[in-house]
XYZ file of C-alpha atoms in Angstrom:
205
model
C -10.384 24.723 -28.243
C -12.348 21.489 -28.277
C -10.228 19.083 -26.235
C -7.469 18.601 -23.650
C -4.856 15.854 -23.870
C -3.076 15.154 -20.584
C 0.243 13.692 -19.610
C -0.186 11.515 -16.510
C 2.875 11.466 -14.203
C 3.589 14.870 -12.708
C 0.463 16.309 -14.313
C -2.514 14.389 -12.881
C -0.798 12.379 -10.147
C 2.430 11.329 -8.430
C 2.838 7.541 -8.478
C 6.554 7.408 -7.694
C 6.202 5.802 -4.249
C 4.097 2.965 -5.674
C 6.397 2.485 -8.661
C 9.385 2.348 -6.301
C 7.765 -0.541 -4.404
C 7.248 -2.415 -7.647
C 10.669 -1.785 -9.162
C 12.642 -2.406 -5.974
C 10.922 -5.788 -5.618
C 12.642 -6.693 -8.908
C 15.922 -4.903 -8.108
C 16.297 -6.906 -4.881
C 16.239 -10.122 -6.927
C 19.059 -8.978 -9.231
C 22.544 -9.097 -7.751
C 23.884 -7.030 -10.659
C 22.153 -3.950 -9.207
C 24.140 -2.576 -6.282
C 21.518 -0.429 -4.557
C 17.805 0.187 -4.269
C 16.245 2.866 -6.413
C 15.198 6.112 -4.748
C 12.579 8.745 -5.361
C 15.265 11.098 -6.674
C 16.311 8.453 -9.211
C 12.786 8.314 -10.565
C 12.202 12.039 -10.651
C 14.989 12.269 -13.218
C 13.271 9.826 -15.573
C 9.839 11.420 -15.863
C 8.685 11.650 -19.469
C 11.393 9.365 -20.851
C 10.849 6.145 -22.791
C 12.041 2.699 -21.721
C 15.537 2.662 -23.268
C 16.395 6.099 -21.875
C 15.050 5.157 -18.429
C 17.102 1.946 -18.306
C 20.360 3.694 -19.238
C 19.717 6.430 -16.677
C 18.796 4.109 -13.776
C 21.269 1.307 -14.522
C 24.229 2.996 -16.292
C 26.795 0.435 -15.094
C 25.001 -2.565 -16.585
C 25.367 -3.859 -20.125
C 22.494 -3.254 -22.531
C 21.047 -6.783 -22.401
C 21.046 -6.943 -18.588
C 19.467 -3.559 -18.031
C 16.889 -4.227 -20.759
C 15.908 -7.489 -19.057
C 15.614 -5.819 -15.647
C 13.634 -2.858 -16.951
C 11.184 -5.162 -18.732
C 10.618 -7.098 -15.509
C 10.023 -3.824 -13.671
C 7.492 -2.605 -16.219
C 5.693 -5.959 -16.221
C 5.036 -5.823 -12.472
C 4.431 -2.066 -12.323
C 0.845 -2.206 -13.621
C -0.161 -4.697 -10.937
C 1.190 -2.474 -8.155
C -0.495 0.600 -9.648
C -3.827 -1.194 -9.791
C -3.467 -2.373 -6.177
C -2.006 0.768 -4.570
C -2.788 3.674 -6.912
C -0.879 6.910 -6.550
C -1.230 10.383 -5.042
C -3.659 12.440 -7.101
C -2.900 16.135 -7.165
C -5.344 18.329 -5.285
C -8.895 18.566 -6.667
C -8.153 16.372 -9.695
C -11.549 14.673 -9.843
C -13.529 17.887 -9.365
C -11.509 19.606 -12.077
C -11.888 16.695 -14.499
C -15.614 16.582 -13.788
C -16.013 20.262 -14.662
C -13.685 20.199 -17.665
C -15.436 17.158 -19.128
C -18.665 19.137 -19.362
C -17.031 21.490 -21.873
C -14.161 19.565 -23.468
C -13.198 16.099 -24.633
C -10.460 14.717 -22.359
C -7.641 12.290 -23.243
C -4.367 10.885 -21.857
C -1.098 10.310 -23.746
C 1.736 9.075 -21.539
C 5.153 7.456 -22.034
C 4.213 4.464 -19.897
C 3.849 0.744 -20.430
C 0.584 -0.999 -21.192
C -1.400 -1.618 -18.012
C -0.251 1.592 -16.309
C -3.034 3.927 -17.462
C -5.501 1.072 -17.058
C -4.307 0.607 -13.449
C -4.686 4.333 -12.836
C -8.265 4.169 -14.115
C -9.205 1.093 -12.095
C -7.779 2.292 -8.776
C -8.996 5.882 -8.892
C -12.255 5.304 -10.846
C -11.569 8.167 -13.259
C -11.983 6.374 -16.592
C -15.385 7.928 -17.291
C -13.810 11.355 -17.737
C -11.521 10.255 -20.583
C -12.673 9.294 -24.058
C -9.408 7.705 -25.230
C -5.765 7.204 -24.231
C -2.499 6.013 -25.703
C 1.023 4.892 -24.799
C 4.146 3.758 -26.701
C 4.022 0.119 -25.602
C 0.689 -0.253 -27.371
C 1.575 1.615 -30.566
C 5.372 1.657 -30.802
C 5.156 5.395 -31.450
C 6.750 8.412 -29.790
C 4.661 10.619 -27.517
C 4.348 13.245 -30.243
C 3.072 10.678 -32.727
C 0.700 9.229 -30.123
C -0.728 12.715 -29.624
C -1.228 12.921 -33.377
C -2.892 9.507 -33.313
C -5.345 10.622 -30.619
C -6.123 13.771 -32.615
C -6.749 11.818 -35.813
C -8.657 8.963 -34.173
C -11.025 11.318 -32.388
C -11.319 13.980 -35.098
C -10.062 16.753 -32.820
C -9.772 20.241 -34.316
C -8.290 22.419 -31.553
C -6.649 20.340 -28.809
C -4.051 21.407 -26.247
C -1.568 19.238 -24.381
C -0.943 19.574 -20.632
C 2.363 18.236 -19.315
C 5.271 18.945 -17.003
C 8.524 18.070 -18.810
C 10.647 19.194 -21.740
C 9.744 15.968 -23.549
C 6.065 16.924 -23.175
C 6.831 20.284 -24.734
C 8.671 18.651 -27.634
C 5.809 16.184 -28.156
C 3.318 19.048 -28.291
C 5.435 20.928 -30.804
C 5.810 17.771 -32.884
C 2.031 17.377 -32.926
C 1.584 21.062 -33.724
C -0.645 21.911 -30.763
C -0.355 24.397 -27.852
C 1.481 23.301 -24.705
C 0.265 24.042 -21.173
C 3.080 23.666 -18.634
C 2.158 22.053 -15.301
C 4.746 23.898 -13.246
C 3.979 21.917 -10.074
C 5.176 18.677 -11.734
C 8.556 16.976 -12.030
C 10.318 18.875 -14.798
C 11.394 22.210 -16.201
C 10.681 23.407 -19.723
C 12.312 25.890 -22.062
C 9.052 27.477 -23.216
C 5.292 27.097 -23.054
C 2.082 28.648 -24.329
C 0.279 28.695 -20.979
C 1.309 27.746 -17.444
C -0.559 26.448 -14.385
C 0.758 26.513 -10.830
C -1.695 23.843 -9.613
C -4.113 21.456 -11.283
C -7.276 23.423 -10.584
C -5.801 26.479 -12.352
C -7.080 24.709 -15.472
C -10.606 25.866 -14.570
C -9.466 29.502 -14.695
C -7.412 28.943 -17.848
C -10.205 27.269 -19.777
């Protein structure tokens, strides 16, 4: 193994409370939406891309309306992330510091542009990661973005760490081992390795 590619939400941190602030500031301005979004609403969207998130959160709205609202939410989300950050899982920085001495570290997440950048700026963790990618920048699926990171950085034996079934599928699509972050937001049908907490990575690798 020469590298570790991470999912972000549910794997490195929990940003749901901050994202709720951002999205509900948009929801309150749209009379078509009957109620504020809740943490439970968001937990069911982890790992999904924009179209799937919009249909899940706003199922009663027509496609054009929910697409417009979701775009507004994503546009403001990065600003809130940069200003408020999120809740890092326990010992994240210490673990990243130690892992980065042995492995190349990367992030591939199904987020919008500005989200990973906001994470870096608020928590000052950018020095641990050599590269990152997301679908809003490339137009690719998570699996293809993992492949892109592998190709762009000439990786030979990477693994992917994530917490949802879509993370598993992306890993399989990219043809690399999947490490399941069991403490995260989702459940998976299979995995190659499992961690109960973030610092279990130090024992695993």
